PDB file of N, CA and C in Angstrom:
ATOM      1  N   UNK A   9      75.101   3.528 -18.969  1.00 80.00           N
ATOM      2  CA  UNK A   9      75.049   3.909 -20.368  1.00 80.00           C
ATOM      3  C   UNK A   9      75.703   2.860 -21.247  1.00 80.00           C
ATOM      4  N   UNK A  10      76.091   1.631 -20.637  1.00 82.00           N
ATOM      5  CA  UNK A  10      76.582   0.777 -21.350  1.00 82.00           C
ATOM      6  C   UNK A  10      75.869   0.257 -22.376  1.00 82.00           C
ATOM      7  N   UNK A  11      74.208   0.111 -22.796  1.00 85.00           N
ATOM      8  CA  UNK A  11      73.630  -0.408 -23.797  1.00 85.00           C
ATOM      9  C   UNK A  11      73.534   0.719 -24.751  1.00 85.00           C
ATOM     10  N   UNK A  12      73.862   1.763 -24.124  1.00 86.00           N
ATOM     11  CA  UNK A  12      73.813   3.196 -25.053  1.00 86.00           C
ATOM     12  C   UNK A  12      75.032   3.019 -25.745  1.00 86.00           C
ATOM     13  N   UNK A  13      76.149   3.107 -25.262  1.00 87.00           N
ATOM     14  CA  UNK A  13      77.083   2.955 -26.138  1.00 87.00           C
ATOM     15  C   UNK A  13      76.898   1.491 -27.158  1.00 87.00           C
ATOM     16  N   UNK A  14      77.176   0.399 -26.588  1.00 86.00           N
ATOM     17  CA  UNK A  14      77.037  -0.726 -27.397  1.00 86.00           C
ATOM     18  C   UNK A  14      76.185  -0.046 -28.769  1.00 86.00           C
ATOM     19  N   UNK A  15      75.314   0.237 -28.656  1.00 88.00           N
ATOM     20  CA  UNK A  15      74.319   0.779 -29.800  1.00 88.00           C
ATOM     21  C   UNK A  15      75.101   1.769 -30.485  1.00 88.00           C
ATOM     22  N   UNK A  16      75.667   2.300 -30.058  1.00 88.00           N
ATOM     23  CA  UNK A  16      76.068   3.054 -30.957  1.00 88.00           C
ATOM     24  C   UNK A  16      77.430   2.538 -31.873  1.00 88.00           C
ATOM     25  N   UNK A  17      78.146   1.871 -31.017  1.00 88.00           N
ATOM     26  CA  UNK A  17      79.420   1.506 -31.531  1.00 88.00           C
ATOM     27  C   UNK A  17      78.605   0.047 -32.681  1.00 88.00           C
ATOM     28  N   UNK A  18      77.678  -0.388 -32.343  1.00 88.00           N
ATOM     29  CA  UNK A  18      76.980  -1.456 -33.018  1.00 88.00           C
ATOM     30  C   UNK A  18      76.857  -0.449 -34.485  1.00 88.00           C
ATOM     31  N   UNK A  19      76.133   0.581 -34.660  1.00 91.00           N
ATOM     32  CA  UNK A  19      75.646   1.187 -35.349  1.00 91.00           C
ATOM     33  C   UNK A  19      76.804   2.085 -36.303  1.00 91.00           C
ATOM     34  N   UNK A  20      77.820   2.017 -35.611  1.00 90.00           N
ATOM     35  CA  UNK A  20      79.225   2.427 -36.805  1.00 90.00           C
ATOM     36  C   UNK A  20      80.358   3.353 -35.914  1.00 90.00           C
ATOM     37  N   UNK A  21      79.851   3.974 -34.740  1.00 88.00           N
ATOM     38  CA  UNK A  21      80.780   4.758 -33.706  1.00 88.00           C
ATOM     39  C   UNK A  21      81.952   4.685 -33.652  1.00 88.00           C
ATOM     40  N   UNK A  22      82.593   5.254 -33.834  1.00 90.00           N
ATOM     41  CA  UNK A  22      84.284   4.751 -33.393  1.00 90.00           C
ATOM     42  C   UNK A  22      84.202   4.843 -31.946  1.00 90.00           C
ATOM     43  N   UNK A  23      85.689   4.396 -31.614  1.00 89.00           N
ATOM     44  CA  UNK A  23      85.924   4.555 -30.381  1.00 89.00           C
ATOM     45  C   UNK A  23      86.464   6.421 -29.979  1.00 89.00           C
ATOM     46  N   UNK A  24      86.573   6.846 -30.595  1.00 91.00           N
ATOM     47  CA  UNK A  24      86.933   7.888 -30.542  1.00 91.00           C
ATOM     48  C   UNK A  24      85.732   9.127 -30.460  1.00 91.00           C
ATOM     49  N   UNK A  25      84.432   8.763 -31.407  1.00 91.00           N
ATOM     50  CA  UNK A  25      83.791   9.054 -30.890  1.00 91.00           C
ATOM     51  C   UNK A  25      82.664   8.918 -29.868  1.00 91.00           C
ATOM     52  N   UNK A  26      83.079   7.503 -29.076  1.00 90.00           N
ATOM     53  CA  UNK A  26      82.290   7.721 -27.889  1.00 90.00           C
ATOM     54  C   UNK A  26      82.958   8.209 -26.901  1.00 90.00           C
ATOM     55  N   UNK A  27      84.601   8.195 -27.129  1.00 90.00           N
ATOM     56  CA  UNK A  27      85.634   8.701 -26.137  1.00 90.00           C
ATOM     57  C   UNK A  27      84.963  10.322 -26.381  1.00 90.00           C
ATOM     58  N   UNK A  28      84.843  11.091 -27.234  1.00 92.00           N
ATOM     59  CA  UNK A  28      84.433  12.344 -27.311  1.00 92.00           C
ATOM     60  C   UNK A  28      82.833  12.543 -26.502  1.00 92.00           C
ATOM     61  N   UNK A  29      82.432  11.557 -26.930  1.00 90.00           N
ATOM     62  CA  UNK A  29      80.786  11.678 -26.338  1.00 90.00           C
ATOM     63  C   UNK A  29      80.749  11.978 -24.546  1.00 90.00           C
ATOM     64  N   UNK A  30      81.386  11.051 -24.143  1.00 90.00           N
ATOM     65  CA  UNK A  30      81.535  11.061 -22.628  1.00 90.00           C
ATOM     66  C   UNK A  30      82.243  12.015 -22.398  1.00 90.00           C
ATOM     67  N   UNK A  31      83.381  12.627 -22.769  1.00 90.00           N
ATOM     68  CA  UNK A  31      84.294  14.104 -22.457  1.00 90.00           C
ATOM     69  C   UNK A  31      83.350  15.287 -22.436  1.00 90.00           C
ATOM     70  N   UNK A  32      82.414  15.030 -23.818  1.00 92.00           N
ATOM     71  CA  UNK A  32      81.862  16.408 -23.654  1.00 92.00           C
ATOM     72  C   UNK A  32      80.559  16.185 -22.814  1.00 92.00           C
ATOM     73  N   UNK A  33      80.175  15.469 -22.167  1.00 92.00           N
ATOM     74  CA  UNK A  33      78.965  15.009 -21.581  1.00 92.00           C
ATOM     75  C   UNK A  33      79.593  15.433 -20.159  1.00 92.00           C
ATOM     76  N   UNK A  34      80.718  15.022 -19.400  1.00 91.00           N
ATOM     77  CA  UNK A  34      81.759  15.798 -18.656  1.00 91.00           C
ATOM     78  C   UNK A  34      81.763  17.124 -18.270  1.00 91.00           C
ATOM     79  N   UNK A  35      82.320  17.484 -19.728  1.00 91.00           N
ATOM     80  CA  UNK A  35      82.708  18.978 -19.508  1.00 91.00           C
ATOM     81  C   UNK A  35      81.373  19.332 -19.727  1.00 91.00           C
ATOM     82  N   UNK A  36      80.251  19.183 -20.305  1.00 94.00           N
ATOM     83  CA  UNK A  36      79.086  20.283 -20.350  1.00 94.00           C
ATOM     84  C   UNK A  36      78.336  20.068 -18.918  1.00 94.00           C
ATOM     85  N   UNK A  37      78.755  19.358 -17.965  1.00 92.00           N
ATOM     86  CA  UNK A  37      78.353  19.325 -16.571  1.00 92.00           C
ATOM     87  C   UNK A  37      78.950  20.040 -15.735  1.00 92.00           C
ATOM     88  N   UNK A  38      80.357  20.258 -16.540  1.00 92.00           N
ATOM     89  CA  UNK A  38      81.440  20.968 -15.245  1.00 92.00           C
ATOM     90  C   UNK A  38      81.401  22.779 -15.774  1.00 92.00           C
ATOM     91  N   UNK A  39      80.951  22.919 -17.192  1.00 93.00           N
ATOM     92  CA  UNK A  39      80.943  23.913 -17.372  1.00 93.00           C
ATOM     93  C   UNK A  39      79.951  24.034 -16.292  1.00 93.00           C
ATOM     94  N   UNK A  40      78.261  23.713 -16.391  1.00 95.00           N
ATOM     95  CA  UNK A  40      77.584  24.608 -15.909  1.00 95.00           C
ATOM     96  C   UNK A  40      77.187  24.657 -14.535  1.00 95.00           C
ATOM     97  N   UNK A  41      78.125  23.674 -13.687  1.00 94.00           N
ATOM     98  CA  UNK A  41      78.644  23.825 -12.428  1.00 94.00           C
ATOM     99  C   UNK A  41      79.494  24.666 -12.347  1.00 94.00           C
ATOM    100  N   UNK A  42      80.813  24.985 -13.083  1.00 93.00           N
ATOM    101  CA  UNK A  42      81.000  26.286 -12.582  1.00 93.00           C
ATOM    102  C   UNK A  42      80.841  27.708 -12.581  1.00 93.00           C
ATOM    103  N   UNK A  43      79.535  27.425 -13.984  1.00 93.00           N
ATOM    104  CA  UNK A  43      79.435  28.514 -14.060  1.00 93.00           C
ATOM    105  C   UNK A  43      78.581  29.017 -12.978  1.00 93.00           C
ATOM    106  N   UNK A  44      77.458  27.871 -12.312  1.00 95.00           N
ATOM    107  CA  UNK A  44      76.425  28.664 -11.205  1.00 95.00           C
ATOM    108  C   UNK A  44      77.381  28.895 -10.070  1.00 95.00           C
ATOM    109  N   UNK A  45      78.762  28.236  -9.815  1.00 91.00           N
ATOM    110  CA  UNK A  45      79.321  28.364  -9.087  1.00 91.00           C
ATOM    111  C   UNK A  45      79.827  30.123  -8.916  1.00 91.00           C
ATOM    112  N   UNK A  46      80.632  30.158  -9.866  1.00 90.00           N
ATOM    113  CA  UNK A  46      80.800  31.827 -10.482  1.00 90.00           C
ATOM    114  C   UNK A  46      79.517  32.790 -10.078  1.00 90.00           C
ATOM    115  N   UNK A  47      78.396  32.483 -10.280  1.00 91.00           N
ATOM    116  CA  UNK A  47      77.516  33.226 -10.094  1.00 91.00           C
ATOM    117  C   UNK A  47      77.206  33.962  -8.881  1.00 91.00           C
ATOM    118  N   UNK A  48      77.271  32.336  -7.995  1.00 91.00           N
ATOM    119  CA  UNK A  48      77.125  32.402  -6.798  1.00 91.00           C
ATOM    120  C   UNK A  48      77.472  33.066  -5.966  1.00 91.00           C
ATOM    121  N   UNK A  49      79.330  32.374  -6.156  1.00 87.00           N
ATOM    122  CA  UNK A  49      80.341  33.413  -5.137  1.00 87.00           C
ATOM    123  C   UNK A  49      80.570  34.829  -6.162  1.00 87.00           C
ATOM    124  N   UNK A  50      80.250  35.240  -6.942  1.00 86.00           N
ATOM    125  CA  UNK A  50      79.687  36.934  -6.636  1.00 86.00           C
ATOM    126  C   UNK A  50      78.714  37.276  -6.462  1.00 86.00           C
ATOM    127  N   UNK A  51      77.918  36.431  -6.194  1.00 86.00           N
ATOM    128  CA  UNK A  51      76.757  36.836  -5.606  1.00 86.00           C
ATOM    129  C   UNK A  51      77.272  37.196  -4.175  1.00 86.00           C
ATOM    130  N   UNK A  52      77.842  36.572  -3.550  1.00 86.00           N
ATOM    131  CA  UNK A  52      78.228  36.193  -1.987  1.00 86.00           C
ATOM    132  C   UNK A  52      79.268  37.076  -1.661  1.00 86.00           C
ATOM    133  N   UNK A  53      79.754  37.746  -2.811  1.00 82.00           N
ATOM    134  CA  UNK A  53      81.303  38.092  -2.783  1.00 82.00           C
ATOM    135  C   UNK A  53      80.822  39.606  -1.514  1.00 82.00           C
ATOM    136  N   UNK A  54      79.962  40.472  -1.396  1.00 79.00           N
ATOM    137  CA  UNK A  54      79.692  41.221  -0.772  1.00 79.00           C
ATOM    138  C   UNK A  54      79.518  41.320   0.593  1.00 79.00           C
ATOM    139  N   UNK A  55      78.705  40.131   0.822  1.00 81.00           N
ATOM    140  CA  UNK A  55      78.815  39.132   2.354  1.00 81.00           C
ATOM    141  C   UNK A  55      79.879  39.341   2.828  1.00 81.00           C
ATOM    142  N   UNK A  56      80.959  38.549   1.933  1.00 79.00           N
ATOM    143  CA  UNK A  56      81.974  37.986   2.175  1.00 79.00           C
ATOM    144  C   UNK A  56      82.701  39.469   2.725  1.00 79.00           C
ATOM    145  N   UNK A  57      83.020  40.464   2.282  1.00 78.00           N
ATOM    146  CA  UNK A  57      83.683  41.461   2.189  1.00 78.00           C
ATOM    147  C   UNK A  57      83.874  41.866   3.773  1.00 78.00           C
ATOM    148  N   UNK A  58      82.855  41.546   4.549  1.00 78.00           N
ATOM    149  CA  UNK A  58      83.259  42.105   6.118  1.00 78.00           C
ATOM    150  C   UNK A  58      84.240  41.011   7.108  1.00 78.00           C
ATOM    151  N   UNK A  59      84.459  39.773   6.417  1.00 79.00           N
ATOM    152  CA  UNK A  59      84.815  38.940   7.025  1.00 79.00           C
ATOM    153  C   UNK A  59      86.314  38.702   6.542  1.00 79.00           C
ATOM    154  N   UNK A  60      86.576  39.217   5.377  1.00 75.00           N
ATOM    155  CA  UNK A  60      87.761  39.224   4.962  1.00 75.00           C
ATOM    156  C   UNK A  60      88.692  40.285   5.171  1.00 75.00           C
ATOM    157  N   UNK A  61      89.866  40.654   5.431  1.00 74.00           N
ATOM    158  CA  UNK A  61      91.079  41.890   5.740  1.00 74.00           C
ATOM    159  C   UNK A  61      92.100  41.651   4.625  1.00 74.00           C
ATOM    160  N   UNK A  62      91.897  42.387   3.629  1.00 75.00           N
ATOM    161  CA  UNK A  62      93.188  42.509   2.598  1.00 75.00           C
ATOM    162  C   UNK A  62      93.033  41.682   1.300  1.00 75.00           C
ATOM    163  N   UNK A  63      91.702  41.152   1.061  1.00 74.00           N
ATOM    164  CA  UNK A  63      91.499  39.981   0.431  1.00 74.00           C
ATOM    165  C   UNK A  63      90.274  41.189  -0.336  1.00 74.00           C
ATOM    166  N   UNK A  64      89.972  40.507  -1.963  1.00 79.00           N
ATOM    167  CA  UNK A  64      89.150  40.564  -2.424  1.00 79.00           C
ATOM    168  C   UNK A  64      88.596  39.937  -2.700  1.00 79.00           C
ATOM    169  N   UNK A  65      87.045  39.544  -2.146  1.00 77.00           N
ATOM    170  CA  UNK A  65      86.394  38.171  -2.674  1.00 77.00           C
ATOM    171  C   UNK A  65      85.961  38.254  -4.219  1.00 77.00           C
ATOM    172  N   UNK A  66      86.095  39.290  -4.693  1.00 79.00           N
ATOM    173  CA  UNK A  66      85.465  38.969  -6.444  1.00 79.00           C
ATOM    174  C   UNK A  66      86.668  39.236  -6.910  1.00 79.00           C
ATOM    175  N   UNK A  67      87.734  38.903  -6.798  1.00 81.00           N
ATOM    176  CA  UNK A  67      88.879  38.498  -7.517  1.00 81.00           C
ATOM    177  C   UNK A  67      88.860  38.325  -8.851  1.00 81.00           C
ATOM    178  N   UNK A  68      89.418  38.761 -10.021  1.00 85.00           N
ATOM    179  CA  UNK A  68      88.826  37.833 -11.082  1.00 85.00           C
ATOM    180  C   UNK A  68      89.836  36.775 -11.445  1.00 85.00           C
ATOM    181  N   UNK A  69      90.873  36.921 -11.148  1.00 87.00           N
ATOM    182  CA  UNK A  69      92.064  36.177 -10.972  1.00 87.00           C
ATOM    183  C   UNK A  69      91.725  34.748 -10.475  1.00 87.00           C
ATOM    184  N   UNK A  70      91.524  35.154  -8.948  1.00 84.00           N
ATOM    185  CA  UNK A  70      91.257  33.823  -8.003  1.00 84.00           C
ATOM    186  C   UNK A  70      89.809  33.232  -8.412  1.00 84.00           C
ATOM    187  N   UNK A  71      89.004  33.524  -8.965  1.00 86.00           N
ATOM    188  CA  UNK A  71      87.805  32.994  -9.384  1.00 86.00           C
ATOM    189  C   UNK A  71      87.944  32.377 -10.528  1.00 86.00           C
ATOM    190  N   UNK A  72      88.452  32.926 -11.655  1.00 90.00           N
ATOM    191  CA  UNK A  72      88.797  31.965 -13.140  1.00 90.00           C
ATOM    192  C   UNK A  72      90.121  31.312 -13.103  1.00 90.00           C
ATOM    193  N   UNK A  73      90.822  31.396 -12.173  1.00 91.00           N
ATOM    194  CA  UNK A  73      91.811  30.152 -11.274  1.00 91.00           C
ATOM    195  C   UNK A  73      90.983  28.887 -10.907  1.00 91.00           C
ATOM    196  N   UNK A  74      90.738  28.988 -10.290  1.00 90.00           N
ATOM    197  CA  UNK A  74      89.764  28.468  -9.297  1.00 90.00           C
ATOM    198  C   UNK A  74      88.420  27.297 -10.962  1.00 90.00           C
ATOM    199  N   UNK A  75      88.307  28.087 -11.228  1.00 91.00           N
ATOM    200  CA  UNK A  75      87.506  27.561 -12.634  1.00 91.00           C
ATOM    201  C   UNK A  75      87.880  26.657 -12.959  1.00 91.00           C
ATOM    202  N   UNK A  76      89.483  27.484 -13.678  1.00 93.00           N
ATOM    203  CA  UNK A  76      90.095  26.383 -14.668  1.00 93.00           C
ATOM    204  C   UNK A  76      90.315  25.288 -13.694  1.00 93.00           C
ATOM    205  N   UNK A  77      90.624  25.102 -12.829  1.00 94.00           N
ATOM    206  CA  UNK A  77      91.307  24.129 -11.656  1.00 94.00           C
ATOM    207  C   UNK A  77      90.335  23.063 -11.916  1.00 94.00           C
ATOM    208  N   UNK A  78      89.224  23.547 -11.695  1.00 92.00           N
ATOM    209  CA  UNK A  78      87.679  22.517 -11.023  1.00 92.00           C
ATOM    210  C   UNK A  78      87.530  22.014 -12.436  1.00 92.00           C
ATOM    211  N   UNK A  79      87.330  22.483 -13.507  1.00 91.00           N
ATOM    212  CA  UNK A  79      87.186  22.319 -14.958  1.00 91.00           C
ATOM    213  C   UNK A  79      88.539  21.140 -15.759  1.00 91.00           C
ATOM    214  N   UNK A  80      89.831  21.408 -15.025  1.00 92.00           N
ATOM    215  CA  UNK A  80      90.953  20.720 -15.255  1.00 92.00           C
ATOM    216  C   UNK A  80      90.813  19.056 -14.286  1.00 92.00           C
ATOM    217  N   UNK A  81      90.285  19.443 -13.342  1.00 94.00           N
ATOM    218  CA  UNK A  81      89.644  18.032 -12.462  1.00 94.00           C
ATOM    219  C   UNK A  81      89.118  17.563 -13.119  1.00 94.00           C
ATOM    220  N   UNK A  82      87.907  17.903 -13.475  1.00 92.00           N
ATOM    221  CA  UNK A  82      86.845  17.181 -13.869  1.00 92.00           C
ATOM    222  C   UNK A  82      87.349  16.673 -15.086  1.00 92.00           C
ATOM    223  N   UNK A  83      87.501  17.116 -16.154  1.00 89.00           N
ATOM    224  CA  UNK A  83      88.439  16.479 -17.268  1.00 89.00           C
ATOM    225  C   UNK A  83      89.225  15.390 -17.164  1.00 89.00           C
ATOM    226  N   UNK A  84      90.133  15.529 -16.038  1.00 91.00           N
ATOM    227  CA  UNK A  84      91.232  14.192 -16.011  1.00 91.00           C
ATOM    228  C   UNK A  84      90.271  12.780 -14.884  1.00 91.00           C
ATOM    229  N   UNK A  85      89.180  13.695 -14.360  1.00 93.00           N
ATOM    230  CA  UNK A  85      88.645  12.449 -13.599  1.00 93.00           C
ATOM    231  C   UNK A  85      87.580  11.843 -14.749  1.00 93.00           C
ATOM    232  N   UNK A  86      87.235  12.430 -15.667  1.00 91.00           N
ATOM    233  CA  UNK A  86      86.693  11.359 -16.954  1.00 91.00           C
ATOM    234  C   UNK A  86      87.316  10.922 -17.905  1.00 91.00           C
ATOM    235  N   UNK A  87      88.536  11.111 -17.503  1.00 90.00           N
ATOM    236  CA  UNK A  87      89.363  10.507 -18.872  1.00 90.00           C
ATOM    237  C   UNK A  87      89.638   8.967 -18.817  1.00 90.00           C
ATOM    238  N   UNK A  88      89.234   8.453 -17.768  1.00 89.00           N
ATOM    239  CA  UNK A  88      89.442   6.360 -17.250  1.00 89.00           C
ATOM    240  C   UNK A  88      88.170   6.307 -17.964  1.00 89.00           C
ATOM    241  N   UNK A  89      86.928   6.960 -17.406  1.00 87.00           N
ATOM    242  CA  UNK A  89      86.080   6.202 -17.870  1.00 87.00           C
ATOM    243  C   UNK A  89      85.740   6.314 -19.321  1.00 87.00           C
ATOM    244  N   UNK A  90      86.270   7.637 -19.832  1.00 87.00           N
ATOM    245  CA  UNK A  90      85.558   7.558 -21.231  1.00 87.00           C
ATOM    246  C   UNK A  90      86.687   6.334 -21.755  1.00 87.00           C
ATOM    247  N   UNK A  91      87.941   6.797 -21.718  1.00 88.00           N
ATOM    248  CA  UNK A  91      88.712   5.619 -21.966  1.00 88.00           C
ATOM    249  C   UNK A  91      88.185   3.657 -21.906  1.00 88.00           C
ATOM    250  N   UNK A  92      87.284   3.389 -20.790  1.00 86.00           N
ATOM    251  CA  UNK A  92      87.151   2.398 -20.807  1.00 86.00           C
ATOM    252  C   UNK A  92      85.419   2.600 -21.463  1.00 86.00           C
ATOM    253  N   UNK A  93      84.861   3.217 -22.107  1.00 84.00           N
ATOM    254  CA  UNK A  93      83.677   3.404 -22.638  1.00 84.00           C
ATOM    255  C   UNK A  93      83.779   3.323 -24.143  1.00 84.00           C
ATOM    256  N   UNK A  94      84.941   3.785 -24.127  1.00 84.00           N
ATOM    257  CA  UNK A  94      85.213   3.689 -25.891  1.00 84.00           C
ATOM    258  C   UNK A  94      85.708   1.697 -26.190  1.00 84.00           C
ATOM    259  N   UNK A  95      85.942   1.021 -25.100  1.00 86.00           N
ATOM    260  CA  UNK A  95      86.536   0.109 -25.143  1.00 86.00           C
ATOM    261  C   UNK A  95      85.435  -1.037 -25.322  1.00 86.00           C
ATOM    262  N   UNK A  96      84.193  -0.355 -24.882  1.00 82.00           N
ATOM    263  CA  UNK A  96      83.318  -1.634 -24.648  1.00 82.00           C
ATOM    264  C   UNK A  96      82.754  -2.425 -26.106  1.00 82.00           C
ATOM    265  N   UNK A  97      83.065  -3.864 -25.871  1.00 85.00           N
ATOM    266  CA  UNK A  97      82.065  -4.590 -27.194  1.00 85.00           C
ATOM    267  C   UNK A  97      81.146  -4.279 -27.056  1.00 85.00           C
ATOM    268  N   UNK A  98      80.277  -3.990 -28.473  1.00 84.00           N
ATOM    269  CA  UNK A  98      79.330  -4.000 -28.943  1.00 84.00           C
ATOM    270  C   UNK A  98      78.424  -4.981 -28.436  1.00 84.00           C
ATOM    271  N   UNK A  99      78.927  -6.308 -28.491  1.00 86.00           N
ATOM    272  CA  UNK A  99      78.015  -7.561 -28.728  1.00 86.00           C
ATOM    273  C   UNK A  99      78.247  -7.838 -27.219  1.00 86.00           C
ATOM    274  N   UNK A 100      78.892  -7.613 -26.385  1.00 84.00           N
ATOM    275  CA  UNK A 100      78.291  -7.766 -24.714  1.00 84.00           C
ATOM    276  C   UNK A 100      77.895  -6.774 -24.116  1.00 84.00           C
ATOM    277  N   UNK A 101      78.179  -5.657 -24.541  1.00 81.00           N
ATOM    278  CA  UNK A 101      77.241  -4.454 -23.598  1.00 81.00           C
ATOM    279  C   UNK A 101      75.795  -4.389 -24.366  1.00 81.00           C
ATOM    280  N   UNK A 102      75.396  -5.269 -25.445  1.00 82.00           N
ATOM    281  CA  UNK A 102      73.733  -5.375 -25.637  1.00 82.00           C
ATOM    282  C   UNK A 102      73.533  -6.942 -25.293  1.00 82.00           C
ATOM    283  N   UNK A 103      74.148  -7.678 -25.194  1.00 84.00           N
ATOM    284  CA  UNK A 103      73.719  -8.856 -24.114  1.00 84.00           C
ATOM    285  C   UNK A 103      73.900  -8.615 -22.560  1.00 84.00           C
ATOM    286  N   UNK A 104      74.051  -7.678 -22.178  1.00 77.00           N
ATOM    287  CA  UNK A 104      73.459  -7.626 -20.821  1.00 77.00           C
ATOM    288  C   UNK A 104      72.128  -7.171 -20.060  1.00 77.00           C
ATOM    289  N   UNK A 105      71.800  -7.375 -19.328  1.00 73.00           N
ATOM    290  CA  UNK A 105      70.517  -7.174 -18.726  1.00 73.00           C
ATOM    291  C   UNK A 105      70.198  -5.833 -18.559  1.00 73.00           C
TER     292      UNK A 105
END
């Protein structure tokens, strides 16, 4: 996406908002990974129920734990790159190939 950005930061972008562009490009991936995730394991949560002793698999606790966690990952593992995305020149990320 490097000629994508260049273009844009060419075109007036701050760095701040391509730092935003890539965060929410991020998080709108991790939302809807966890949300099929969520879906899933209650979907499964019933399965699950004979294999477990003392445990509730549809937790709502341990499931929107579990969310925020994966959702809190994903956030800090795009924060280098948007960081170095907001950084890029204009005038060499559209001179490249």
């Amino acid at each position: 996406r490097t000629r994508e950005i260049g273009v844009r930061m060419a075109v007036g972008a701050t760095r701040r908002d391509v730092l935003w562009l890539v965060l929410r490009d991020a998080c709108r991936l991790s939302a809807l990974g966890v949300g099929m995730g969520l879906v899933l394991a209650l979907g499964l949560a019933h399965a699950l129920r004979s294999i477990l002793f003392g445990v509730n698999p549809a937790d709502p606790l341990a499931l929107l734990g579990m969310a925020a966690a994966l959702t809190l990952a994903v956030v800090a593992a795009s924060v280098l790159p948007a960081r170095g995305a907001s950084r890029t020149d204009p005038l060499e990320a559209l001179r490249r190939p």
